[in-house]
């Protein structure tokens, strides 16, 4: 297992639409292992493969926030089947937009169909933080970021800030 470098805003890879996983190969398993290691190291509660530069429909989540009682969950080719009319607001963040947090409103409950690592098709009815996290990560697979759900004013401001940071890093200023 290894920690892979995170893709950071405004990297255009974050706007790619990821491809479905076919057969679950050793490479896919290695990707999942590395995604968990990268996610726990960050630390974060969810990660999409594109955030480590792999445009495949793979999501890792652990909303337990408990180092002793980890509850890793893998979602391969996840698809939202149903969303509730009721909405919830959570303060979201993203490992690709470090140290930026903003409130986002999303459906409170979702039904998601996915494949697990053994290739079996499953469905989950999620609510609470898991519902929000699944929607956030599935957005990533479609090239959508949580800042797309906030006001244009706030989004423009954060994109400008990260664009400047990337420029400064490239110049070796920061
Ligand atoms: Ni994210």
PDB file of C-alpha atoms and ligand atoms in Angstrom:
ATOM      1  CA  UNK A   1       0.000   0.000   0.000  1.00  0.00           C
ATOM      2  CA  UNK A   2       1.139   3.517  -0.595  1.00  0.00           C
ATOM      3  CA  UNK A   3      -0.035   7.062  -0.187  1.00  0.00           C
ATOM      4  CA  UNK A   4      -0.663   8.641  -3.578  1.00  0.00           C
ATOM      5  CA  UNK A   5      -0.383  12.371  -4.266  1.00  0.00           C
ATOM      6  CA  UNK A   6      -3.707  14.215  -4.216  1.00  0.00           C
ATOM      7  CA  UNK A   7      -4.965  16.137  -7.227  1.00  0.00           C
ATOM      8  CA  UNK A   8      -5.647  19.702  -6.072  1.00  0.00           C
ATOM      9  CA  UNK A   9      -7.914  22.463  -7.432  1.00  0.00           C
ATOM     10  CA  UNK A  10      -7.681  23.912 -10.144  1.00  0.00           C
ATOM     11  CA  UNK A  11      -6.199  20.754 -11.767  1.00  0.00           C
ATOM     12  CA  UNK A  12      -8.391  19.995 -14.789  1.00  0.00           C
ATOM     13  CA  UNK A  13      -8.364  16.244 -13.987  1.00  0.00           C
ATOM     14  CA  UNK A  14     -10.981  17.049 -11.347  1.00  0.00           C
ATOM     15  CA  UNK A  15     -13.391  17.905 -14.183  1.00  0.00           C
ATOM     16  CA  UNK A  16     -13.054  14.536 -15.954  1.00  0.00           C
ATOM     17  CA  UNK A  17     -15.973  12.141 -16.087  1.00  0.00           C
ATOM     18  CA  UNK A  18     -14.594   8.848 -14.747  1.00  0.00           C
ATOM     19  CA  UNK A  19     -15.106   5.536 -16.553  1.00  0.00           C
ATOM     20  CA  UNK A  20     -16.884   2.492 -15.123  1.00  0.00           C
ATOM     21  CA  UNK A  21     -14.749  -0.312 -13.708  1.00  0.00           C
ATOM     22  CA  UNK A  22     -15.040  -3.549 -15.677  1.00  0.00           C
ATOM     23  CA  UNK A  23     -13.374  -6.553 -14.134  1.00  0.00           C
ATOM     24  CA  UNK A  24     -12.059  -6.069 -10.600  1.00  0.00           C
ATOM     25  CA  UNK A  25      -8.397  -6.734 -11.230  1.00  0.00           C
ATOM     26  CA  UNK A  26      -5.358  -6.690  -8.946  1.00  0.00           C
ATOM     27  CA  UNK A  27      -4.776  -3.107 -10.134  1.00  0.00           C
ATOM     28  CA  UNK A  28      -8.244  -2.077  -8.946  1.00  0.00           C
ATOM     29  CA  UNK A  29      -7.617  -3.728  -5.560  1.00  0.00           C
ATOM     30  CA  UNK A  30      -4.283  -1.948  -5.270  1.00  0.00           C
ATOM     31  CA  UNK A  31      -5.983   1.334  -6.172  1.00  0.00           C
ATOM     32  CA  UNK A  32      -8.573   0.798  -3.422  1.00  0.00           C
ATOM     33  CA  UNK A  33      -5.859  -0.038  -0.845  1.00  0.00           C
ATOM     34  CA  UNK A  34      -3.912   3.074  -1.808  1.00  0.00           C
ATOM     35  CA  UNK A  35      -7.037   5.225  -1.723  1.00  0.00           C
ATOM     36  CA  UNK A  36      -7.773   4.127   1.861  1.00  0.00           C
ATOM     37  CA  UNK A  37      -4.186   4.759   2.903  1.00  0.00           C
ATOM     38  CA  UNK A  38      -4.230   8.197   1.242  1.00  0.00           C
ATOM     39  CA  UNK A  39      -7.640   9.043   2.719  1.00  0.00           C
ATOM     40  CA  UNK A  40      -6.740   7.998   6.287  1.00  0.00           C
ATOM     41  CA  UNK A  41      -3.420   9.815   6.061  1.00  0.00           C
ATOM     42  CA  UNK A  42      -4.995  13.114   4.925  1.00  0.00           C
ATOM     43  CA  UNK A  43      -7.225  12.571   6.988  1.00  0.00           C
ATOM     44  CA  UNK A  44     -10.551  12.512   5.192  1.00  0.00           C
ATOM     45  CA  UNK A  45     -13.827  10.580   5.265  1.00  0.00           C
ATOM     46  CA  UNK A  46     -14.237  10.046   1.530  1.00  0.00           C
ATOM     47  CA  UNK A  47     -12.162   9.868  -1.634  1.00  0.00           C
ATOM     48  CA  UNK A  48     -12.856   9.368  -5.325  1.00  0.00           C
ATOM     49  CA  UNK A  49     -10.231   7.727  -7.557  1.00  0.00           C
ATOM     50  CA  UNK A  50      -9.855  10.838  -9.715  1.00  0.00           C
ATOM     51  CA  UNK A  51      -8.525  12.637  -6.628  1.00  0.00           C
ATOM     52  CA  UNK A  52      -5.427  10.439  -6.936  1.00  0.00           C
ATOM     53  CA  UNK A  53      -5.422  10.911 -10.712  1.00  0.00           C
ATOM     54  CA  UNK A  54      -7.226   7.709 -11.734  1.00  0.00           C
ATOM     55  CA  UNK A  55     -10.382   8.356 -13.808  1.00  0.00           C
ATOM     56  CA  UNK A  56     -12.282   5.254 -12.667  1.00  0.00           C
ATOM     57  CA  UNK A  57     -15.630   5.073 -10.865  1.00  0.00           C
ATOM     58  CA  UNK A  58     -14.254   4.016  -7.483  1.00  0.00           C
ATOM     59  CA  UNK A  59     -15.092   5.643  -4.140  1.00  0.00           C
ATOM     60  CA  UNK A  60     -13.743   4.914  -0.660  1.00  0.00           C
ATOM     61  CA  UNK A  61     -15.601   6.129   2.422  1.00  0.00           C
ATOM     62  CA  UNK A  62     -15.192   5.808   6.172  1.00  0.00           C
ATOM     63  CA  UNK A  63     -17.517   8.053   8.131  1.00  0.00           C
ATOM     64  CA  UNK A  64     -16.712   6.401  11.487  1.00  0.00           C
ATOM     65  CA  UNK A  65     -14.096   9.059  12.404  1.00  0.00           C
ATOM     66  CA  UNK A  66     -12.706   6.510  14.846  1.00  0.00           C
ATOM     67  CA  UNK A  67      -9.150   5.243  14.467  1.00  0.00           C
ATOM     68  CA  UNK A  68      -9.841   2.201  16.650  1.00  0.00           C
ATOM     69  CA  UNK A  69     -13.112   1.286  14.982  1.00  0.00           C
ATOM     70  CA  UNK A  70     -12.505   1.907  11.332  1.00  0.00           C
ATOM     71  CA  UNK A  71     -15.370   1.109   8.985  1.00  0.00           C
ATOM     72  CA  UNK A  72     -13.977   1.237   5.440  1.00  0.00           C
ATOM     73  CA  UNK A  73     -16.548   1.049   2.644  1.00  0.00           C
ATOM     74  CA  UNK A  74     -15.809   0.686  -1.079  1.00  0.00           C
ATOM     75  CA  UNK A  75     -18.291   1.697  -3.773  1.00  0.00           C
ATOM     76  CA  UNK A  76     -17.473   0.616  -7.324  1.00  0.00           C
ATOM     77  CA  UNK A  77     -19.567   2.100 -10.152  1.00  0.00           C
ATOM     78  CA  UNK A  78     -21.964   3.728  -7.647  1.00  0.00           C
ATOM     79  CA  UNK A  79     -25.236   5.006  -9.039  1.00  0.00           C
ATOM     80  CA  UNK A  80     -27.837   7.108  -7.256  1.00  0.00           C
ATOM     81  CA  UNK A  81     -31.214   5.401  -7.724  1.00  0.00           C
ATOM     82  CA  UNK A  82     -33.353   7.607  -5.508  1.00  0.00           C
ATOM     83  CA  UNK A  83     -33.078  10.807  -3.485  1.00  0.00           C
ATOM     84  CA  UNK A  84     -35.389  12.169  -0.788  1.00  0.00           C
ATOM     85  CA  UNK A  85     -37.321  15.414  -1.184  1.00  0.00           C
ATOM     86  CA  UNK A  86     -36.156  16.334   2.280  1.00  0.00           C
ATOM     87  CA  UNK A  87     -32.799  18.127   2.332  1.00  0.00           C
ATOM     88  CA  UNK A  88     -30.015  18.520   4.891  1.00  0.00           C
ATOM     89  CA  UNK A  89     -27.202  21.008   5.157  1.00  0.00           C
ATOM     90  CA  UNK A  90     -23.687  19.957   6.114  1.00  0.00           C
ATOM     91  CA  UNK A  91     -20.443  21.858   6.179  1.00  0.00           C
ATOM     92  CA  UNK A  92     -18.425  20.073   3.492  1.00  0.00           C
ATOM     93  CA  UNK A  93     -14.752  19.996   2.699  1.00  0.00           C
ATOM     94  CA  UNK A  94     -12.710  18.171   0.066  1.00  0.00           C
ATOM     95  CA  UNK A  95      -9.176  16.777   0.057  1.00  0.00           C
ATOM     96  CA  UNK A  96      -8.738  18.383  -3.377  1.00  0.00           C
ATOM     97  CA  UNK A  97      -9.659  21.802  -1.924  1.00  0.00           C
ATOM     98  CA  UNK A  98      -7.688  21.686   1.336  1.00  0.00           C
ATOM     99  CA  UNK A  99      -8.769  23.745   4.321  1.00  0.00           C
ATOM    100  CA  UNK A 100     -11.854  25.175   2.628  1.00  0.00           C
ATOM    101  CA  UNK A 101     -15.252  24.442   4.141  1.00  0.00           C
ATOM    102  CA  UNK A 102     -18.693  25.618   3.151  1.00  0.00           C
ATOM    103  CA  UNK A 103     -22.284  24.607   3.846  1.00  0.00           C
ATOM    104  CA  UNK A 104     -23.973  22.590   1.098  1.00  0.00           C
ATOM    105  CA  UNK A 105     -27.619  21.552   0.887  1.00  0.00           C
ATOM    106  CA  UNK A 106     -28.338  18.097  -0.527  1.00  0.00           C
ATOM    107  CA  UNK A 107     -31.083  15.468  -0.293  1.00  0.00           C
ATOM    108  CA  UNK A 108     -31.076  13.941   3.216  1.00  0.00           C
ATOM    109  CA  UNK A 109     -31.399  10.353   2.026  1.00  0.00           C
ATOM    110  CA  UNK A 110     -30.192   8.489  -1.046  1.00  0.00           C
ATOM    111  CA  UNK A 111     -30.452   4.969  -2.382  1.00  0.00           C
ATOM    112  CA  UNK A 112     -27.236   3.914  -4.117  1.00  0.00           C
ATOM    113  CA  UNK A 113     -26.511   0.816  -6.177  1.00  0.00           C
ATOM    114  CA  UNK A 114     -22.865  -0.216  -6.447  1.00  0.00           C
ATOM    115  CA  UNK A 115     -20.518  -3.171  -6.733  1.00  0.00           C
ATOM    116  CA  UNK A 116     -18.337  -4.256  -3.843  1.00  0.00           C
ATOM    117  CA  UNK A 117     -14.762  -5.516  -4.177  1.00  0.00           C
ATOM    118  CA  UNK A 118     -15.942  -9.053  -4.860  1.00  0.00           C
ATOM    119  CA  UNK A 119     -17.959  -7.713  -7.795  1.00  0.00           C
ATOM    120  CA  UNK A 120     -21.309  -8.307  -6.150  1.00  0.00           C
ATOM    121  CA  UNK A 121     -24.055  -5.739  -6.846  1.00  0.00           C
ATOM    122  CA  UNK A 122     -25.469  -4.162  -3.707  1.00  0.00           C
ATOM    123  CA  UNK A 123     -27.809  -1.379  -2.663  1.00  0.00           C
ATOM    124  CA  UNK A 124     -27.622   0.916   0.319  1.00  0.00           C
ATOM    125  CA  UNK A 125     -30.165   3.336   1.787  1.00  0.00           C
ATOM    126  CA  UNK A 126     -28.052   6.058   3.328  1.00  0.00           C
ATOM    127  CA  UNK A 127     -28.888   9.008   5.515  1.00  0.00           C
ATOM    128  CA  UNK A 128     -26.950  11.495   7.623  1.00  0.00           C
ATOM    129  CA  UNK A 129     -23.295  12.067   6.870  1.00  0.00           C
ATOM    130  CA  UNK A 130     -23.057   8.910   4.716  1.00  0.00           C
ATOM    131  CA  UNK A 131     -25.775  10.243   2.371  1.00  0.00           C
ATOM    132  CA  UNK A 132     -23.930  13.551   2.000  1.00  0.00           C
ATOM    133  CA  UNK A 133     -20.567  11.858   1.554  1.00  0.00           C
ATOM    134  CA  UNK A 134     -21.889   9.463  -1.119  1.00  0.00           C
ATOM    135  CA  UNK A 135     -23.371  12.371  -3.088  1.00  0.00           C
ATOM    136  CA  UNK A 136     -20.153  14.387  -2.767  1.00  0.00           C
ATOM    137  CA  UNK A 137     -17.991  11.464  -3.978  1.00  0.00           C
ATOM    138  CA  UNK A 138     -20.349  10.418  -6.789  1.00  0.00           C
ATOM    139  CA  UNK A 139     -20.251  14.060  -7.941  1.00  0.00           C
ATOM    140  CA  UNK A 140     -16.454  13.674  -8.254  1.00  0.00           C
ATOM    141  CA  UNK A 141     -16.961  10.744 -10.656  1.00  0.00           C
ATOM    142  CA  UNK A 142     -18.915  13.143 -12.866  1.00  0.00           C
ATOM    143  CA  UNK A 143     -16.381  15.977 -12.661  1.00  0.00           C
ATOM    144  CA  UNK A 144     -18.484  17.945 -10.170  1.00  0.00           C
ATOM    145  CA  UNK A 145     -17.038  19.555  -7.046  1.00  0.00           C
ATOM    146  CA  UNK A 146     -18.848  20.639  -3.882  1.00  0.00           C
ATOM    147  CA  UNK A 147     -18.013  24.258  -4.706  1.00  0.00           C
ATOM    148  CA  UNK A 148     -20.330  23.873  -7.734  1.00  0.00           C
ATOM    149  CA  UNK A 149     -23.175  23.754  -5.195  1.00  0.00           C
ATOM    150  CA  UNK A 150     -22.317  27.078  -3.512  1.00  0.00           C
ATOM    151  CA  UNK A 151     -22.801  30.649  -4.750  1.00  0.00           C
ATOM    152  CA  UNK A 152     -20.858  31.764  -7.807  1.00  0.00           C
ATOM    153  CA  UNK A 153     -19.326  34.570  -5.770  1.00  0.00           C
ATOM    154  CA  UNK A 154     -17.884  32.157  -3.185  1.00  0.00           C
ATOM    155  CA  UNK A 155     -16.837  29.670  -5.871  1.00  0.00           C
ATOM    156  CA  UNK A 156     -15.001  32.282  -7.928  1.00  0.00           C
ATOM    157  CA  UNK A 157     -13.209  33.455  -4.794  1.00  0.00           C
ATOM    158  CA  UNK A 158     -11.967  29.968  -3.812  1.00  0.00           C
ATOM    159  CA  UNK A 159     -10.967  29.064  -7.385  1.00  0.00           C
ATOM    160  CA  UNK A 160      -8.986  32.320  -7.636  1.00  0.00           C
ATOM    161  CA  UNK A 161      -7.225  31.594  -4.351  1.00  0.00           C
ATOM    162  CA  UNK A 162      -6.239  28.045  -5.376  1.00  0.00           C
ATOM    163  CA  UNK A 163      -5.198  29.171  -8.860  1.00  0.00           C
ATOM    164  CA  UNK A 164      -2.855  31.722  -7.297  1.00  0.00           C
ATOM    165  CA  UNK A 165      -1.483  29.092  -4.863  1.00  0.00           C
ATOM    166  CA  UNK A 166      -0.797  26.706  -7.759  1.00  0.00           C
ATOM    167  CA  UNK A 167       0.972  29.483  -9.662  1.00  0.00           C
ATOM    168  CA  UNK A 168       3.079  30.359  -6.619  1.00  0.00           C
ATOM    169  CA  UNK A 169       3.992  26.690  -6.110  1.00  0.00           C
ATOM    170  CA  UNK A 170       4.996  26.394  -9.767  1.00  0.00           C
ATOM    171  CA  UNK A 171       7.201  29.453  -9.392  1.00  0.00           C
ATOM    172  CA  UNK A 172       8.673  28.046  -6.188  1.00  0.00           C
ATOM    173  CA  UNK A 173       7.411  31.003  -4.139  1.00  0.00           C
ATOM    174  CA  UNK A 174       5.454  28.890  -1.668  1.00  0.00           C
TER     175      UNK A 174
HETATM  176 NI1  LIG B   1     -14.139  15.853  -2.459  1.00  0.00          NI
END
